Coordinates of N, CA and C and ligand atoms in Angstrom, one line a residue:
M101 N 0.8 -1.2 0.0 CA 0.0 0.0 0.0 C 0.9 1.3 0.0
K102 N 0.6 2.2 -0.9 CA 1.4 3.4 -1.0 C 0.7 4.5 -0.1
I103 N 1.5 5.0 0.8 CA 0.9 6.0 1.7 C 1.3 7.4 1.1
S104 N 0.4 8.3 1.0 CA 0.7 9.6 0.4 C 1.7 10.4 1.3
K105 N 2.4 11.3 0.6 CA 3.4 12.2 1.3 C 2.7 13.0 2.4
N106 N 1.5 13.5 2.0 CA 0.7 14.3 3.0 C 0.3 13.5 4.2
T107 N -0.1 12.3 4.0 CA -0.5 11.5 5.1 C 0.7 11.2 6.0
L108 N 1.8 10.9 5.4 CA 3.0 10.6 6.2 C 3.4 11.8 7.0
Q109 N 3.3 13.0 6.4 CA 3.6 14.2 7.2 C 2.7 14.4 8.4
I110 N 1.4 14.1 8.1 CA 0.4 14.2 9.2 C 0.8 13.3 10.4
I111 N 1.2 12.0 10.0 CA 1.5 11.0 11.0 C 2.8 11.5 11.8
E112 N 3.8 11.9 11.0 CA 5.1 12.3 11.6 C 4.8 13.5 12.6
K113 N 4.0 14.4 12.2 CA 3.8 15.6 13.1 C 3.0 15.2 14.3
L114 N 2.0 14.3 14.1 CA 1.2 13.9 15.3 C 2.2 13.2 16.3
E115 N 3.0 12.4 15.8 CA 3.9 11.6 16.7 C 5.0 12.6 17.3
K116 N 5.4 13.5 16.6 CA 6.4 14.5 17.1 C 5.7 15.3 18.3
N117 N 4.5 15.7 18.1 CA 3.8 16.5 19.1 C 3.2 15.7 20.2
Y118 N 2.8 14.5 19.9 CA 2.0 13.7 21.0 C 2.7 12.4 21.4
G119 N 3.9 12.1 20.8 CA 4.6 10.9 21.2 C 4.0 9.6 20.7
S120 N 4.6 8.5 21.1 CA 4.1 7.2 20.6 C 3.6 6.3 21.7
E121 N 3.2 6.9 22.8 CA 2.7 6.1 23.9 C 1.2 5.8 23.7
V122 N 0.8 4.6 23.9 CA -0.6 4.2 23.8 C -1.3 4.7 25.1
V123 N -1.9 5.9 25.0 CA -2.5 6.5 26.2 C -3.9 5.8 26.4
K124 N -4.2 5.6 27.7 CA -5.5 5.0 28.0 C -6.4 6.1 28.5
Y125 N -7.5 6.4 27.8 CA -8.4 7.4 28.2 C -9.4 6.9 29.2
L126 N -9.7 5.6 29.1 CA -10.6 4.9 30.1 C -9.8 4.1 31.1
N127 N -10.3 4.1 32.3 CA -9.6 3.4 33.4 C -10.1 1.9 33.4
Y128 N -9.2 1.0 33.5 CA -9.6 -0.4 33.6 C -8.4 -1.3 34.0
E129 N -8.8 -2.4 34.6 CA -7.7 -3.4 35.0 C -7.8 -4.7 34.3
T130 N -9.0 -5.0 33.7 CA -9.2 -6.3 33.1 C -9.8 -6.0 31.7
P131 N -9.7 -7.0 30.8 CA -10.4 -6.8 29.5 C -11.9 -6.6 29.6
W132 N -12.6 -7.3 30.5 CA -14.0 -7.1 30.6 C -14.3 -5.7 31.1
Q133 N -13.5 -5.2 32.0 CA -13.7 -3.8 32.5 C -13.6 -2.8 31.4
L134 N -12.6 -3.0 30.5 CA -12.5 -2.1 29.3 C -13.8 -2.2 28.4
L135 N -14.2 -3.5 28.2 CA -15.4 -3.7 27.4 C -16.6 -3.0 28.0
F136 N -16.9 -3.1 29.2 CA -18.0 -2.5 29.8 C -17.9 -0.9 29.9
A137 N -16.7 -0.5 30.2 CA -16.4 1.0 30.2 C -16.6 1.6 28.8
T138 N -16.3 0.8 27.8 CA -16.4 1.4 26.4 C -17.9 1.4 26.1
I139 N -18.7 0.4 26.5 CA -20.1 0.4 26.3 C -20.7 1.6 27.0
L140 N -20.2 1.9 28.2 CA -20.7 3.1 28.9 C -20.3 4.4 28.3
S141 N -19.3 4.4 27.5 CA -18.8 5.7 26.9 C -19.5 6.2 25.7
A142 N -20.5 5.4 25.2 CA -21.3 5.9 24.1 C -22.1 7.1 24.5
Q143 N -22.0 8.2 23.8 CA -22.6 9.5 24.1 C -22.3 10.0 25.5
C144 N -21.1 9.7 25.9 CA -20.7 10.2 27.3 C -19.2 10.5 27.2
T145 N -18.7 11.4 28.1 CA -17.3 11.7 28.1 C -16.5 10.6 28.9
D146 N -15.3 10.4 28.5 CA -14.4 9.4 29.2 C -14.3 9.8 30.7
A147 N -14.2 11.1 31.0 CA -14.0 11.5 32.3 C -15.2 11.1 33.2
R148 N -16.4 11.2 32.7 CA -17.6 10.8 33.4 C -17.6 9.3 33.6
V149 N -17.3 8.6 32.5 CA -17.2 7.1 32.6 C -16.2 6.7 33.7
N150 N -15.1 7.3 33.8 CA -14.1 7.0 34.8 C -14.6 7.2 36.2
I151 N -15.4 8.3 36.4 CA -16.0 8.5 37.7 C -16.9 7.4 38.1
V152 N -17.8 7.0 37.1 CA -18.8 6.0 37.3 C -18.2 4.6 37.6
T153 N -17.2 4.3 36.7 CA -16.6 2.9 36.9 C -15.8 2.7 38.2
K154 N -15.3 3.8 38.7 CA -14.6 3.7 40.0 C -15.4 3.0 41.0
E155 N -16.6 3.4 41.2 CA -17.5 2.8 42.2 C -18.1 1.5 41.6
L156 N -18.5 1.5 40.3 CA -19.1 0.4 39.7 C -18.3 -0.9 39.8
F157 N -17.0 -0.8 39.5 CA -16.1 -2.0 39.5 C -15.7 -2.4 40.9
K158 N -16.0 -1.5 41.9 CA -15.8 -2.0 43.3 C -16.9 -2.8 43.7
K159 N -18.1 -2.4 43.3 CA -19.3 -3.2 43.7 C -19.5 -4.5 42.9
F160 N -19.3 -4.4 41.5 CA -19.4 -5.5 40.7 C -17.9 -5.8 40.2
D161 N -17.3 -6.7 41.0 CA -15.9 -7.0 40.7 C -15.6 -8.2 39.9
T162 N -16.7 -8.9 39.4 CA -16.5 -10.1 38.5 C -17.5 -10.0 37.4
V163 N -17.2 -10.7 36.3 CA -18.2 -10.8 35.2 C -19.5 -11.5 35.8
E164 N -19.3 -12.5 36.7 CA -20.5 -13.2 37.2 C -21.4 -12.2 37.9
K165 N -20.9 -11.3 38.7 CA -21.7 -10.3 39.4 C -22.5 -9.4 38.4
F166 N -21.9 -9.1 37.3 CA -22.7 -8.3 36.3 C -23.8 -9.2 35.7
A167 N -23.4 -10.5 35.4 CA -24.4 -11.4 34.8 C -25.6 -11.6 35.7
D168 N -25.4 -11.7 37.0 CA -26.4 -12.0 38.0 C -27.1 -10.7 38.6
C169 N -26.6 -9.6 38.2 CA -27.1 -8.3 38.9 C -28.5 -8.0 38.7
D170 N -29.0 -7.2 39.7 CA -30.4 -6.7 39.5 C -30.2 -5.5 38.6
L171 N -31.0 -5.4 37.6 CA -30.9 -4.4 36.6 C -31.0 -3.0 37.2
K172 N -32.0 -2.9 38.1 CA -32.3 -1.6 38.7 C -31.1 -1.1 39.5
E173 N -30.4 -2.0 40.1 CA -29.2 -1.6 40.9 C -28.1 -1.2 40.0
L174 N -27.9 -2.0 38.9 CA -26.9 -1.6 37.9 C -27.2 -0.2 37.3
E175 N -28.5 0.0 37.0 CA -28.9 1.3 36.5 C -28.5 2.5 37.4
S176 N -28.7 2.2 38.7 CA -28.5 3.3 39.7 C -27.0 3.7 39.7
Y177 N -26.1 2.8 39.3 CA -24.7 3.1 39.3 C -24.3 3.9 38.0
I178 N -25.0 3.6 37.0 CA -24.5 4.2 35.7 C -25.4 5.2 35.0
Y179 N -26.5 5.7 35.8 CA -27.4 6.5 35.1 C -26.9 7.8 34.6
T180 N -25.8 8.3 35.2 CA -25.2 9.6 34.8 C -24.5 9.5 33.5
T181 N -24.3 8.3 32.9 CA -23.6 8.2 31.6 C -24.6 8.3 30.5
G182 N -25.9 8.4 30.8 CA -26.9 8.6 29.7 C -27.3 7.2 29.1
F183 N -28.5 7.2 28.5 CA -29.0 5.9 27.9 C -28.8 4.7 28.8
Y184 N -29.0 5.0 30.1 CA -28.5 4.0 31.1 C -29.3 2.7 31.1
K185 N -30.6 2.8 30.7 CA -31.4 1.6 30.7 C -30.9 0.6 29.7
N186 N -30.7 1.1 28.5 CA -30.1 0.3 27.4 C -28.7 -0.2 27.8
K187 N -27.9 0.7 28.3 CA -26.5 0.3 28.6 C -26.5 -0.8 29.7
A188 N -27.4 -0.7 30.7 CA -27.5 -1.7 31.8 C -27.9 -3.0 31.2
K189 N -28.9 -3.0 30.3 CA -29.4 -4.2 29.7 C -28.3 -4.9 28.9
N190 N -27.6 -4.1 28.1 CA -26.5 -4.6 27.2 C -25.4 -5.2 28.1
I191 N -25.0 -4.5 29.1 CA -23.8 -4.9 29.9 C -24.2 -6.3 30.6
K192 N -25.4 -6.4 31.1 CA -25.8 -7.6 31.8 C -25.8 -8.8 30.8
S193 N -26.5 -8.5 29.6 CA -26.5 -9.6 28.6 C -25.1 -9.9 28.1
C194 N -24.3 -8.9 27.9 CA -22.9 -9.1 27.5 C -22.2 -10.0 28.4
A195 N -22.3 -9.7 29.7 CA -21.7 -10.5 30.8 C -22.1 -12.0 30.7
K196 N -23.4 -12.2 30.5 CA -23.9 -13.6 30.4 C -23.3 -14.3 29.2
V197 N -23.2 -13.6 28.0 CA -22.6 -14.2 26.8 C -21.2 -14.5 27.1
L198 N -20.4 -13.6 27.7 CA -19.0 -13.9 28.0 C -18.8 -15.1 28.8
L199 N -19.7 -15.3 29.8 CA -19.7 -16.5 30.6 C -20.0 -17.8 29.9
E200 N -21.2 -17.7 29.1 CA -21.7 -18.9 28.4 C -20.8 -19.3 27.3
K201 N -20.3 -18.3 26.5 CA -19.5 -18.7 25.3 C -18.0 -18.6 25.4
Y202 N -17.5 -17.8 26.3 CA -16.1 -17.5 26.3 C -15.5 -17.8 27.7
D203 N -16.2 -18.5 28.6 CA -15.6 -18.8 29.9 C -15.2 -17.5 30.7
G204 N -16.0 -16.4 30.4 CA -15.7 -15.2 31.2 C -14.6 -14.3 30.5
N205 N -14.0 -14.8 29.4 CA -13.0 -14.0 28.8 C -13.6 -13.1 27.6
V206 N -12.8 -12.2 27.2 CA -13.3 -11.3 26.1 C -12.7 -11.8 24.8
P207 N -13.5 -12.1 23.7 CA -12.9 -12.6 22.5 C -12.1 -11.6 21.8
K208 N -11.2 -12.1 20.9 CA -10.3 -11.2 20.1 C -10.8 -10.9 18.7
D209 N -11.5 -11.9 18.2 CA -11.9 -11.8 16.8 C -13.0 -10.7 16.6
I210 N -12.9 -9.9 15.6 CA -13.8 -8.8 15.5 C -15.2 -9.3 15.2
D211 N -15.3 -10.4 14.4 CA -16.6 -11.0 14.0 C -17.3 -11.5 15.3
E212 N -16.6 -12.0 16.3 CA -17.2 -12.4 17.5 C -17.5 -11.3 18.4
L213 N -16.6 -10.3 18.5 CA -16.8 -9.1 19.3 C -18.1 -8.4 19.0
V214 N -18.3 -8.2 17.6 CA -19.5 -7.4 17.3 C -20.8 -8.1 17.5
L215 N -20.8 -9.4 17.8 CA -22.0 -10.1 18.1 C -22.4 -10.0 19.6
L216 N -21.5 -9.4 20.4 CA -21.8 -9.3 21.8 C -22.8 -8.1 22.0
P217 N -23.8 -8.3 22.9 CA -24.8 -7.2 23.1 C -24.1 -5.9 23.4
G218 N -24.6 -4.8 22.7 CA -24.1 -3.5 22.9 C -22.7 -3.2 22.3
V219 N -22.2 -4.1 21.6 CA -20.8 -3.9 21.0 C -20.9 -3.7 19.5
G220 N -20.4 -2.5 19.0 CA -20.3 -2.3 17.6 C -18.8 -2.3 17.2
R221 N -18.6 -1.9 16.0 CA -17.2 -1.9 15.5 C -16.3 -1.0 16.4
K222 N -16.8 0.1 16.8 CA -15.9 1.0 17.6 C -15.5 0.3 18.9
T223 N -16.4 -0.2 19.6 CA -16.0 -0.9 20.9 C -15.1 -2.1 20.6
A224 N -15.5 -2.8 19.5 CA -14.7 -4.0 19.2 C -13.2 -3.6 18.9
N225 N -13.1 -2.5 18.2 CA -11.7 -2.0 17.8 C -11.0 -1.5 19.0
V226 N -11.7 -0.9 20.0 CA -11.0 -0.5 21.2 C -10.4 -1.7 21.9
I227 N -11.2 -2.8 22.0 CA -10.7 -4.0 22.6 C -9.5 -4.6 21.8
R228 N -9.7 -4.7 20.5 CA -8.6 -5.3 19.7 C -7.3 -4.5 19.9
G229 N -7.4 -3.2 19.8 CA -6.2 -2.4 19.9 C -5.6 -2.4 21.3
N230 N -6.4 -2.1 22.3 CA -5.9 -1.9 23.7 C -5.6 -3.2 24.4
I231 N -6.4 -4.2 24.2 CA -6.1 -5.5 24.9 C -5.2 -6.4 24.1
Y232 N -5.5 -6.6 22.8 CA -4.8 -7.6 22.0 C -3.7 -7.0 21.1
N233 N -3.5 -5.7 21.2 CA -2.5 -5.0 20.4 C -2.6 -5.3 18.9
E234 N -3.8 -5.6 18.4 CA -4.1 -5.9 17.0 C -4.3 -4.6 16.3
P235 N -3.7 -4.3 15.2 CA -3.9 -3.1 14.4 C -5.4 -2.8 14.2
S236 N -5.9 -1.7 14.7 CA -7.3 -1.4 14.5 C -7.6 0.1 14.7
I237 N -8.5 0.6 13.9 CA -8.8 2.0 14.0 C -10.1 2.3 14.7
V238 N -10.0 3.0 15.8 CA -11.3 3.4 16.5 C -11.8 4.7 15.9
V239 N -13.0 4.6 15.3 CA -13.6 5.9 14.8 C -14.6 6.4 15.8
D240 N -14.2 7.4 16.5 CA -15.1 8.1 17.4 C -15.5 9.4 16.8
T241 N -16.1 10.3 17.6 CA -16.6 11.6 17.0 C -15.4 12.4 16.5
H242 N -14.3 12.4 17.3 CA -13.1 13.2 16.9 C -12.5 12.7 15.6
V243 N -12.3 11.4 15.6 CA -11.7 10.8 14.4 C -12.6 11.0 13.1
K244 N -13.9 10.9 13.3 CA -14.8 11.1 12.1 C -14.7 12.5 11.6
R245 N -14.8 13.5 12.5 CA -14.8 14.9 12.2 C -13.4 15.3 11.6
I246 N -12.3 15.0 12.3 CA -11.0 15.5 11.9 C -10.5 14.8 10.7
S247 N -10.8 13.6 10.5 CA -10.4 12.9 9.3 C -11.0 13.5 8.1
N248 N -12.2 14.0 8.2 CA -12.8 14.7 7.1 C -12.1 16.0 6.9
K249 N -11.8 16.8 7.9 CA -11.2 18.1 7.8 C -9.8 17.9 7.1
L250 N -9.1 16.9 7.6 CA -7.7 16.6 7.0 C -7.7 16.1 5.6
G251 N -8.9 15.7 5.1 CA -9.0 15.2 3.8 C -8.7 13.7 3.6
L252 N -8.7 13.0 4.8 CA -8.4 11.5 4.7 C -9.6 10.7 4.4
T253 N -10.8 11.3 4.4 CA -12.1 10.7 4.0 C -13.1 11.7 3.7
K254 N -14.1 11.3 2.9 CA -15.2 12.2 2.7 C -16.5 11.6 3.3
E255 N -16.3 10.5 4.0 CA -17.5 9.7 4.5 C -17.9 10.3 5.9
T256 N -19.1 10.0 6.3 CA -19.6 10.4 7.6 C -20.0 9.2 8.4
D257 N -20.3 8.1 7.7 CA -20.6 6.8 8.4 C -19.3 6.3 9.0
P258 N -19.3 6.0 10.3 CA -18.1 5.6 11.0 C -17.4 4.4 10.4
V259 N -18.2 3.4 9.9 CA -17.6 2.2 9.3 C -16.9 2.5 8.0
K260 N -17.5 3.4 7.2 CA -16.9 3.8 6.0 C -15.6 4.6 6.2
V261 N -15.7 5.5 7.3 CA -14.5 6.2 7.6 C -13.4 5.2 8.0
E262 N -13.7 4.2 8.8 CA -12.7 3.3 9.2 C -12.1 2.6 8.0
Y263 N -12.9 2.2 7.1 CA -12.3 1.5 5.9 C -11.5 2.4 5.0
D264 N -11.9 3.7 4.9 CA -11.0 4.7 4.2 C -9.7 4.8 4.9
L265 N -9.7 5.0 6.3 CA -8.5 5.2 7.0 C -7.6 3.9 6.9
M266 N -8.2 2.7 6.9 CA -7.4 1.5 6.8 C -6.6 1.5 5.5
K267 N -7.2 2.2 4.4 CA -6.5 2.2 3.1 C -5.5 3.3 3.1
K268 N -5.7 4.4 3.9 CA -4.7 5.5 3.8 C -3.6 5.5 4.9
L269 N -3.8 4.9 6.0 CA -2.8 5.0 7.1 C -2.0 3.7 7.1
P270 N -0.7 3.8 7.5 CA 0.1 2.6 7.6 C -0.4 1.8 8.9
K271 N -0.5 0.5 8.7 CA -1.0 -0.3 9.8 C -0.3 0.0 11.2
S272 N 1.0 0.3 11.1 CA 1.7 0.6 12.3 C 1.2 1.8 13.1
H273 N 0.3 2.6 12.4 CA -0.2 3.8 13.1 C -1.7 3.7 13.4
W274 N -2.3 2.6 13.1 CA -3.8 2.5 13.3 C -4.2 2.8 14.7
I275 N -3.5 2.1 15.7 CA -3.9 2.3 17.1 C -3.7 3.7 17.6
L276 N -2.5 4.2 17.2 CA -2.1 5.6 17.7 C -2.9 6.7 17.1
F277 N -3.5 6.4 15.9 CA -4.2 7.5 15.2 C -5.3 8.0 16.1
N278 N -6.1 7.1 16.6 CA -7.3 7.5 17.5 C -6.8 8.3 18.7
I279 N -5.7 7.8 19.3 CA -5.2 8.4 20.5 C -4.7 9.9 20.2
H280 N -4.0 10.0 19.1 CA -3.5 11.3 18.7 C -4.7 12.3 18.4
I281 N -5.6 11.8 17.6 CA -6.7 12.6 17.1 C -7.6 13.1 18.2
I282 N -7.8 12.2 19.2 CA -8.6 12.6 20.4 C -7.9 13.8 21.1
K283 N -6.6 13.7 21.2 CA -5.8 14.8 21.9 C -6.0 16.1 21.0
L284 N -5.8 16.0 19.7 CA -5.9 17.1 18.9 C -7.3 17.7 19.0
G285 N -8.3 16.9 19.0 CA -9.7 17.3 19.0 C -10.1 18.0 20.3
R286 N -9.4 17.6 21.4 CA -9.8 18.2 22.7 C -9.0 19.5 22.9
T287 N -7.9 19.7 22.2 CA -7.1 20.8 22.6 C -6.9 21.9 21.4
I288 N -6.9 21.4 20.2 CA -6.7 22.4 19.1 C -7.8 22.4 18.1
C289 N -8.1 21.2 17.5 CA -9.2 21.1 16.5 C -10.5 20.9 17.2
I290 N -10.9 21.8 18.1 CA -12.1 21.7 18.9 C -13.3 21.9 18.0
A291 N -14.3 21.1 18.2 CA -15.4 21.0 17.2 C -16.0 22.4 16.9
R292 N -16.3 23.2 18.0 CA -17.0 24.5 17.7 C -16.1 25.6 17.4
N293 N -14.8 25.4 17.8 CA -13.9 26.5 17.6 C -12.5 26.0 17.3
P294 N -12.2 25.5 16.1 CA -10.9 25.0 15.9 C -9.8 26.1 15.8
K295 N -8.7 25.9 16.5 CA -7.7 26.9 16.6 C -6.7 26.7 15.4
C296 N -7.2 26.9 14.2 CA -6.4 26.6 13.0 C -5.0 27.3 13.0
E297 N -5.0 28.5 13.4 CA -3.7 29.3 13.2 C -2.6 28.7 14.1
E298 N -3.0 28.1 15.2 CA -1.9 27.5 16.1 C -1.8 25.9 15.8
C299 N -2.5 25.4 14.8 CA -2.5 24.0 14.6 C -1.2 23.5 13.8
F300 N -0.5 22.5 14.3 CA 0.7 22.1 13.7 C 0.4 21.3 12.4
L301 N -0.9 21.0 12.1 CA -1.2 20.3 10.9 C -1.8 21.2 9.8
K302 N -1.8 22.5 10.0 CA -2.5 23.4 9.1 C -2.0 23.3 7.6
E303 N -0.7 23.1 7.5 CA -0.1 22.9 6.1 C -0.6 21.7 5.4
N304 N -1.1 20.7 6.2 CA -1.5 19.4 5.6 C -3.0 19.3 5.6
C305 N -3.7 20.3 6.1 CA -5.2 20.1 6.3 C -6.0 20.7 5.2
K306 N -6.8 19.8 4.6 CA -7.6 20.2 3.4 C -8.6 21.3 3.8
S307 N -9.2 21.2 4.9 CA -10.2 22.2 5.3 C -9.5 23.6 5.5
Y308 N -8.3 23.6 6.1 CA -7.6 24.9 6.3 C -7.2 25.4 4.9
K309 N -6.7 24.6 4.0 CA -6.2 25.1 2.7 C -7.4 25.7 1.9
L310 N -8.6 25.1 2.0 CA -9.7 25.6 1.3 C -10.2 27.0 1.8
K311 N -9.9 27.2 3.0 CA -10.4 28.5 3.6 C -9.3 29.6 3.5
N312 N -8.1 29.2 3.2 CA -7.0 30.2 3.2 C -6.3 30.3 1.8
Ligands
SF4_661 S1 -5.9 23.2 10.6 FE1 -7.8 23.6 11.7 S2 -9.4 22.2 10.8 FE2 -7.3 21.5 10.2 S3 -6.8 20.0 11.8 FE3 -5.9 21.9 12.4 S4 -7.5 22.9 13.8 FE4 -8.5 21.2 12.6

């Protein structure tokens, strides 16, 4: 696969500014904790999820406890993350499937991961990248928005964005791309007010070039 010069420059600049450490935005100690934390992170900030899981994982400290839990009790722990009824139902069902099919472990294969209740490609890729170190691109709101601005995709559907990025980015940078772009999106390329003039990617950014 031939990577364009512009894409290589973007990657080099991201790495120069943000390093090559695989930063964890969600707190977890086990694969199933990351899986449930990621389910909770839909439409919610990582900071809020981390506050919620601090108490949640103390109370429910095994997959079995999630599988056997009283839904109302689980809801009471996670309601501040939004869509809590659905999330509680999915987490409980997911815990049951993990026990029934995988002996309480989290599968590695993306086709198996996406069959778990409440798990889409985004969550599956979080698990593959963070737990199994498998090259995978997590397309969240920052990655979707900023990949469009940079000209790496024209798609808005996260799965199509993921496939475009898989074609454009070197595999060695798939996991780090999400980590770097989240940082850029939180500090410089802020959705409502991108600070383009101070952005280290402005010479490589399609959106910036179109406006200037
Ligand atoms: S130049 Fe502006 S639009 Fe482009 S990535 Fe930087 S902040 Fe975002």
